[in-house]
Short mmCIF file of C-alpha atoms and ligand atoms in Angstrom, two decimals:
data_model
loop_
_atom_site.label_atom_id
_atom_site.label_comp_id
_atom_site.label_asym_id
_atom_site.label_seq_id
_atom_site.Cartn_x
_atom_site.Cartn_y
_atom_site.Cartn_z
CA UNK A 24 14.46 4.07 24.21
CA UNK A 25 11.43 3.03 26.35
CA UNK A 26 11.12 -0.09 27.39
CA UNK A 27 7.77 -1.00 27.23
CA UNK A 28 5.33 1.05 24.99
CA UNK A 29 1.71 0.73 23.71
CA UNK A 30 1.23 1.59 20.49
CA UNK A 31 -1.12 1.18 17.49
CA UNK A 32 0.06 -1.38 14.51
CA UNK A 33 -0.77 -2.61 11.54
CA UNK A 34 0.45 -6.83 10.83
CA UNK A 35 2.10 -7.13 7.29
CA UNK A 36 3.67 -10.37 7.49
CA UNK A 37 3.90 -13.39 9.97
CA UNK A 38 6.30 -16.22 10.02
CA UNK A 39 6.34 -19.51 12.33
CA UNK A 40 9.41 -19.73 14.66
CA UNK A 41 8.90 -22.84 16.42
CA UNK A 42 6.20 -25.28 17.49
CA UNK A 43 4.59 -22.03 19.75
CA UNK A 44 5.93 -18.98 18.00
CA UNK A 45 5.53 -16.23 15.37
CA UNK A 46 7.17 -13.22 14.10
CA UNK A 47 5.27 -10.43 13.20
CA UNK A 48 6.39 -7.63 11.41
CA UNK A 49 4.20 -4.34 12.43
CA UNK A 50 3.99 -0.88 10.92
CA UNK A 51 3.58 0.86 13.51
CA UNK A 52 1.39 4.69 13.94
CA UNK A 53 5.15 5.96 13.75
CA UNK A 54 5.55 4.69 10.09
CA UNK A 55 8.41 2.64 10.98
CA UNK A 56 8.04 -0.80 10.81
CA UNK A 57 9.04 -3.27 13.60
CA UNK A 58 9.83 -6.67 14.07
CA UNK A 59 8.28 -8.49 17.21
CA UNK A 60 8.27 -11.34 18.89
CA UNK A 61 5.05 -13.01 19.61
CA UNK A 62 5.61 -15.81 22.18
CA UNK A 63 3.11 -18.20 22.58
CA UNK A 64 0.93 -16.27 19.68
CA UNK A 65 -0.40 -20.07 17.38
CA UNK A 66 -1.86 -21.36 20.98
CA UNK A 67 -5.29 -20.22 20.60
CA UNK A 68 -5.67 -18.69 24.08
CA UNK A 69 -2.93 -16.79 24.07
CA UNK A 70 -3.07 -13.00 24.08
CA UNK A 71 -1.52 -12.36 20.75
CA UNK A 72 -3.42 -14.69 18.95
CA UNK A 73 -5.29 -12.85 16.89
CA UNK A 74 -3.15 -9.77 16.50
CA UNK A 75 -0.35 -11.91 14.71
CA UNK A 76 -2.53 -12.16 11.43
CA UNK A 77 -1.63 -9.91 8.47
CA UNK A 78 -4.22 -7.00 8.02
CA UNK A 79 -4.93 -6.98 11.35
CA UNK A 80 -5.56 -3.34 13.13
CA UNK A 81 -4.62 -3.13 16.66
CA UNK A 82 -2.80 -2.45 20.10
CA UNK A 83 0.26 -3.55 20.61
CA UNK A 84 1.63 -3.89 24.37
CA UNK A 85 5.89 -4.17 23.50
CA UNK A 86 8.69 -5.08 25.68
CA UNK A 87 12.49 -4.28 24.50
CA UNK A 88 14.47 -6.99 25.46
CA UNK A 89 17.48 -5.24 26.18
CA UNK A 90 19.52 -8.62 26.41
CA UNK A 91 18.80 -10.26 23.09
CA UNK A 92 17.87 -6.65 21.64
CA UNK A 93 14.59 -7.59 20.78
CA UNK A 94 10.80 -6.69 21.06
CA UNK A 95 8.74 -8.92 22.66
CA UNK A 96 4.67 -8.66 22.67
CA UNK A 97 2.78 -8.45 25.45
CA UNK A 98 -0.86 -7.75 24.98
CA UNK A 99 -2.68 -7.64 22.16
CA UNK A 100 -6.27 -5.54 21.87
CA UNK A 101 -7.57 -5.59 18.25
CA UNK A 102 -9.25 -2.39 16.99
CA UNK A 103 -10.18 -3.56 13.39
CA UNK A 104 -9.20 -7.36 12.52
CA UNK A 105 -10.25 -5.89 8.92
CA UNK A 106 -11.44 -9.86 8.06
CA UNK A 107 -13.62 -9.20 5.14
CA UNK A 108 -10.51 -8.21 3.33
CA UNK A 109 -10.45 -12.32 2.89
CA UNK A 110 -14.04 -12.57 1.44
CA UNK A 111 -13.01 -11.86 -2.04
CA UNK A 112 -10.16 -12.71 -4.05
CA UNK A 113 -9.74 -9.38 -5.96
CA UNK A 114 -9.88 -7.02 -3.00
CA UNK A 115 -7.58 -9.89 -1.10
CA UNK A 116 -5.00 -9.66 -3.41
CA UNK A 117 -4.80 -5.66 -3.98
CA UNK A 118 -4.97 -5.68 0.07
CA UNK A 119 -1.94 -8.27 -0.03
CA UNK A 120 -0.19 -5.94 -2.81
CA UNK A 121 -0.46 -2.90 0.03
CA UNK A 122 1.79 -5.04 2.57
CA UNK A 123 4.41 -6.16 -0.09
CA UNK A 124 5.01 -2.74 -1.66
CA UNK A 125 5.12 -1.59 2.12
CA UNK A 126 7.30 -4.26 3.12
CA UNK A 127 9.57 -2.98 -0.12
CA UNK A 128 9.58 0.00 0.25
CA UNK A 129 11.35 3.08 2.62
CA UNK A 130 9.57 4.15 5.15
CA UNK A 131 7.53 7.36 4.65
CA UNK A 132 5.23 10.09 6.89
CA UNK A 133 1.77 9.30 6.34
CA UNK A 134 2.24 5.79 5.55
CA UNK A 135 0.44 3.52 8.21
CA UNK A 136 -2.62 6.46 7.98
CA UNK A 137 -2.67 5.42 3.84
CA UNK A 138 -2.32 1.69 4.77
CA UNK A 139 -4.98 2.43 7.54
CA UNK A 140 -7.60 3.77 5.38
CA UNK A 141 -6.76 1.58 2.24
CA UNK A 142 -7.48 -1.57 4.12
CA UNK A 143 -10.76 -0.14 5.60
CA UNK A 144 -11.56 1.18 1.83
CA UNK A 145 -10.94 -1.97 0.25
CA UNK A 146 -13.36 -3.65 2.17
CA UNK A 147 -16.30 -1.16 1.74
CA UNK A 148 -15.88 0.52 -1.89
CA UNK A 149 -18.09 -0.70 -4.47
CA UNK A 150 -15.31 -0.05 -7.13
CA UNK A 151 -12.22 -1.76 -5.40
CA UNK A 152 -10.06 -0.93 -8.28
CA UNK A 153 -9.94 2.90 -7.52
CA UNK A 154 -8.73 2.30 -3.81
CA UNK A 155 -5.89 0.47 -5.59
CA UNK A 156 -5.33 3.50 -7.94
CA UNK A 157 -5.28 5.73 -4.90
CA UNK A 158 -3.12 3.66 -2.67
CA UNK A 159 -0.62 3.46 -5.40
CA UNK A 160 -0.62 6.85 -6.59
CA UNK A 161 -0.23 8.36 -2.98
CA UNK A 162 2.50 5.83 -1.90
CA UNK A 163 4.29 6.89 -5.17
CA UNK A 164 4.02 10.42 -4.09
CA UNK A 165 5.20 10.24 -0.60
CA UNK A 166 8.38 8.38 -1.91
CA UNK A 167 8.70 11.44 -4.23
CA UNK A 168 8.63 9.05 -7.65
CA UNK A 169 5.35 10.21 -8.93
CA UNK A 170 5.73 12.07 -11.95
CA UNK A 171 3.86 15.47 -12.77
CA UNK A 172 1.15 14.93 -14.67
CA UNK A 173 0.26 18.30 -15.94
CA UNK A 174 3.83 18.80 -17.89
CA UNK A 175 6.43 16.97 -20.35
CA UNK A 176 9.27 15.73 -18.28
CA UNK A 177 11.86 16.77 -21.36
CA UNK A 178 10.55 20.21 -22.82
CA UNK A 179 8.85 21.18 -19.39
CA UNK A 180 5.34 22.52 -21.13
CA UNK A 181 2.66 22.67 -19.50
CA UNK A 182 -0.44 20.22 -21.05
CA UNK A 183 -3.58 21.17 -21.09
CA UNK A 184 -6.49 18.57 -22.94
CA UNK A 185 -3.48 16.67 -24.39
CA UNK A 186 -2.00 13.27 -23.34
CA UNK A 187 1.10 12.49 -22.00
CA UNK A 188 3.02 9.25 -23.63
CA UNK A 189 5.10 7.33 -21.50
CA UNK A 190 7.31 4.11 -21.82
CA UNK A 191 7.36 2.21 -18.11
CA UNK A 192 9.71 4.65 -16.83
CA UNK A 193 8.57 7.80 -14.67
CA UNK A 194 9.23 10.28 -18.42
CA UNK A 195 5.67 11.81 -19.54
CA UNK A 196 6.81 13.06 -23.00
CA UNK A 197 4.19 15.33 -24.84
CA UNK A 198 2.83 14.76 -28.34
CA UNK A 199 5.89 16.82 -29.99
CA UNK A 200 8.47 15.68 -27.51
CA UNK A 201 7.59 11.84 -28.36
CA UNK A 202 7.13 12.49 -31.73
CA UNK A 203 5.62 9.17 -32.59
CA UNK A 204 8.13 7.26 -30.57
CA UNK A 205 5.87 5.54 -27.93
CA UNK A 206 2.21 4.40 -28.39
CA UNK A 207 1.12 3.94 -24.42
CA UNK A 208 -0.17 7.57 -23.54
CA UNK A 209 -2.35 8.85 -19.98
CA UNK A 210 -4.97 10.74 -21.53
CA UNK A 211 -6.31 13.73 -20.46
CA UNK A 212 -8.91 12.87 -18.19
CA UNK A 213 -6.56 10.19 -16.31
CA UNK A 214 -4.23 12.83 -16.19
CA UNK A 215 -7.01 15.68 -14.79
CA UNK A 216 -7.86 12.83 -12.22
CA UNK A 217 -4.33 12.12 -10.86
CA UNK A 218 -4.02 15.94 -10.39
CA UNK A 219 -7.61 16.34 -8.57
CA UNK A 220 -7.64 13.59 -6.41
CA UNK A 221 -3.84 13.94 -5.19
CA UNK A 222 -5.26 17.33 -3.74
CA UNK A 223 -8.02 15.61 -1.80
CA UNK A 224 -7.93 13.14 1.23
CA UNK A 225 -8.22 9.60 0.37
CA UNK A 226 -12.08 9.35 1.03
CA UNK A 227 -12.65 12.35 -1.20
CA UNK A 228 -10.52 11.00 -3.56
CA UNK A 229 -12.00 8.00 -3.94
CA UNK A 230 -15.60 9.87 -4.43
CA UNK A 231 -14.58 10.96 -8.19
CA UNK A 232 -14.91 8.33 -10.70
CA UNK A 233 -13.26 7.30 -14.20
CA UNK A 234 -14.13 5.27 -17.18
CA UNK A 235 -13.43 1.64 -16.98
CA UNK A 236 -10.78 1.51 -19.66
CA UNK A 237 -8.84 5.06 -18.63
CA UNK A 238 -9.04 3.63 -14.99
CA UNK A 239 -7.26 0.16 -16.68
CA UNK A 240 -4.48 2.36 -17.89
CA UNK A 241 -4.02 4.07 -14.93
CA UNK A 242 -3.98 1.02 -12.98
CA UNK A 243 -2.03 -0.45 -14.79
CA UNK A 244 0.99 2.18 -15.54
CA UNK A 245 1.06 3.01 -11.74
CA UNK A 246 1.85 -0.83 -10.96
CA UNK A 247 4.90 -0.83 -13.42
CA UNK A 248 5.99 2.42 -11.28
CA UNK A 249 5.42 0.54 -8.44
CA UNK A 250 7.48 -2.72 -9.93
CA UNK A 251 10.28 -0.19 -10.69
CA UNK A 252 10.49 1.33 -7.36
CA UNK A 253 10.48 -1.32 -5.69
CA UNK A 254 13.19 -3.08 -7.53
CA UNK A 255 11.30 -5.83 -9.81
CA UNK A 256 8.57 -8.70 -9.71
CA UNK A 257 6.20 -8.17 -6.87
CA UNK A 258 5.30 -11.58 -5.46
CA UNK A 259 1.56 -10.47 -5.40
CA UNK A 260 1.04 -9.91 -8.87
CA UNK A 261 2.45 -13.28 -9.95
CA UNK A 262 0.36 -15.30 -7.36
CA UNK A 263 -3.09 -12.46 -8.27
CA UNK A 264 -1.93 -14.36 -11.94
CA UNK A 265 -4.21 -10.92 -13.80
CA UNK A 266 -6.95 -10.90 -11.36
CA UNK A 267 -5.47 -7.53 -10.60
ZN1 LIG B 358 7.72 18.02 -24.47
#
């Protein structure tokens, strides 16, 4: 392993170590996150100042201790401090919900590109709640827990302009397969959109709209996948207390 490398990183979480110090912990344009030491980093002239602060886009300068086994940071240059991300309590808590899930999750290819362009979406779509949808829905893919939503998971047919009824687990029964059972159902046009858009880049994706209440249901299903994968409460929702 190379001792010192430059690389472009993503801050998801900070803690204080010390009077001086912070720990960051970066996910990096590998997809693999890191832990680093930021010496110095809460003095305000110091180098790493601002690239210590979660959401923050930048370039990391990193030194591998070999001794104490440890990376140590450098230089900081930031390319995006993505601040308005703060200006507004909705988008700052689906922003916040990005880094936990992240933080929860296995690594995947593609993810610090999705966090990337989520963070930068967040901050400039009119309809924040979409770039939530697609954030969720593509991390849920790249894990490989995303259901199919064009067939029943029990009987295997293939649904055309009929719902699929779920209970919170990853199942999407059809009409005869759930036979009554469960009431919560994606209808067809959420289930036309996850298809579509899941074949598109992000940007594109984000370009195709849904009703308010179909993109509620969405929303909402893909967080209790989310809760599920990632093994139970997720801080963010409990401090967002319904905002999102
Ligand atoms: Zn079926």
């Amino acid at each position: 392993m190379e001792r010192n490398i430059k690389i472009d990183a993503i801050t998801l979480k900070k803690i204080s170590l010390g009077e001086n110090n912070v720990g960051v912990t970066l996910l990096t344009s590998q997809d693999e996150q890191l832990f680093v030491m930021a010496f110095g980093a809460k003095k305000s002239k110091s180098r790493l100042y601002s690239g210590v602060n979660q959401f923050t886009y930048g370039v990391w300068d990193l030194y591998h201790d070999p001794v104490k086994d440890m990376w140590r940071g450098k230089e900081f240059s930031v390319i995006d401090s993505n601040s308005e991300i703060q200006l507004n309590l909705e988008r700052f808590y689906s922003a916040s919900l990005f880094l936990e899930i992240i933080l929860k999750s296995n690594g995947s290819q593609g993810v610090f590109s999705l966090l990337r362009d989520s963070l930068h979406f967040i901050q400039t779509e009119r309809d924040y709640n979409r770039v939530l949808i697609q954030f969720l829905l593509r991390i849920l893919h790249d894990q490989g827990t995303l259901p199919q939503f064009s067939l029943c998971s029990e009987c295997g047919k293939i649904v055309v302009n009929e719902p699929l009824f779920f209970s919170y687990g990853e199942e999407l029964l059809c009409k005869s397969c759930n036979n009554g059972r469960l009431n919560s159902f994606l209808n067809p046009g959420i289930l036309k959109y996850c298809e579509k858009t899941m074949g598109l880049d992000i940007q594109s994706g984000l370009k195709i709209g849904m009703d308010r209440d179909s993109s509620e249901t969405l929303k909402k299903y893909l967080i209790e996948l989310i809760k599920i994968y990632t093994g139970g409460k997720l801080l963010t929702l409990n401090s967002a207390n319904g905002l999102i």
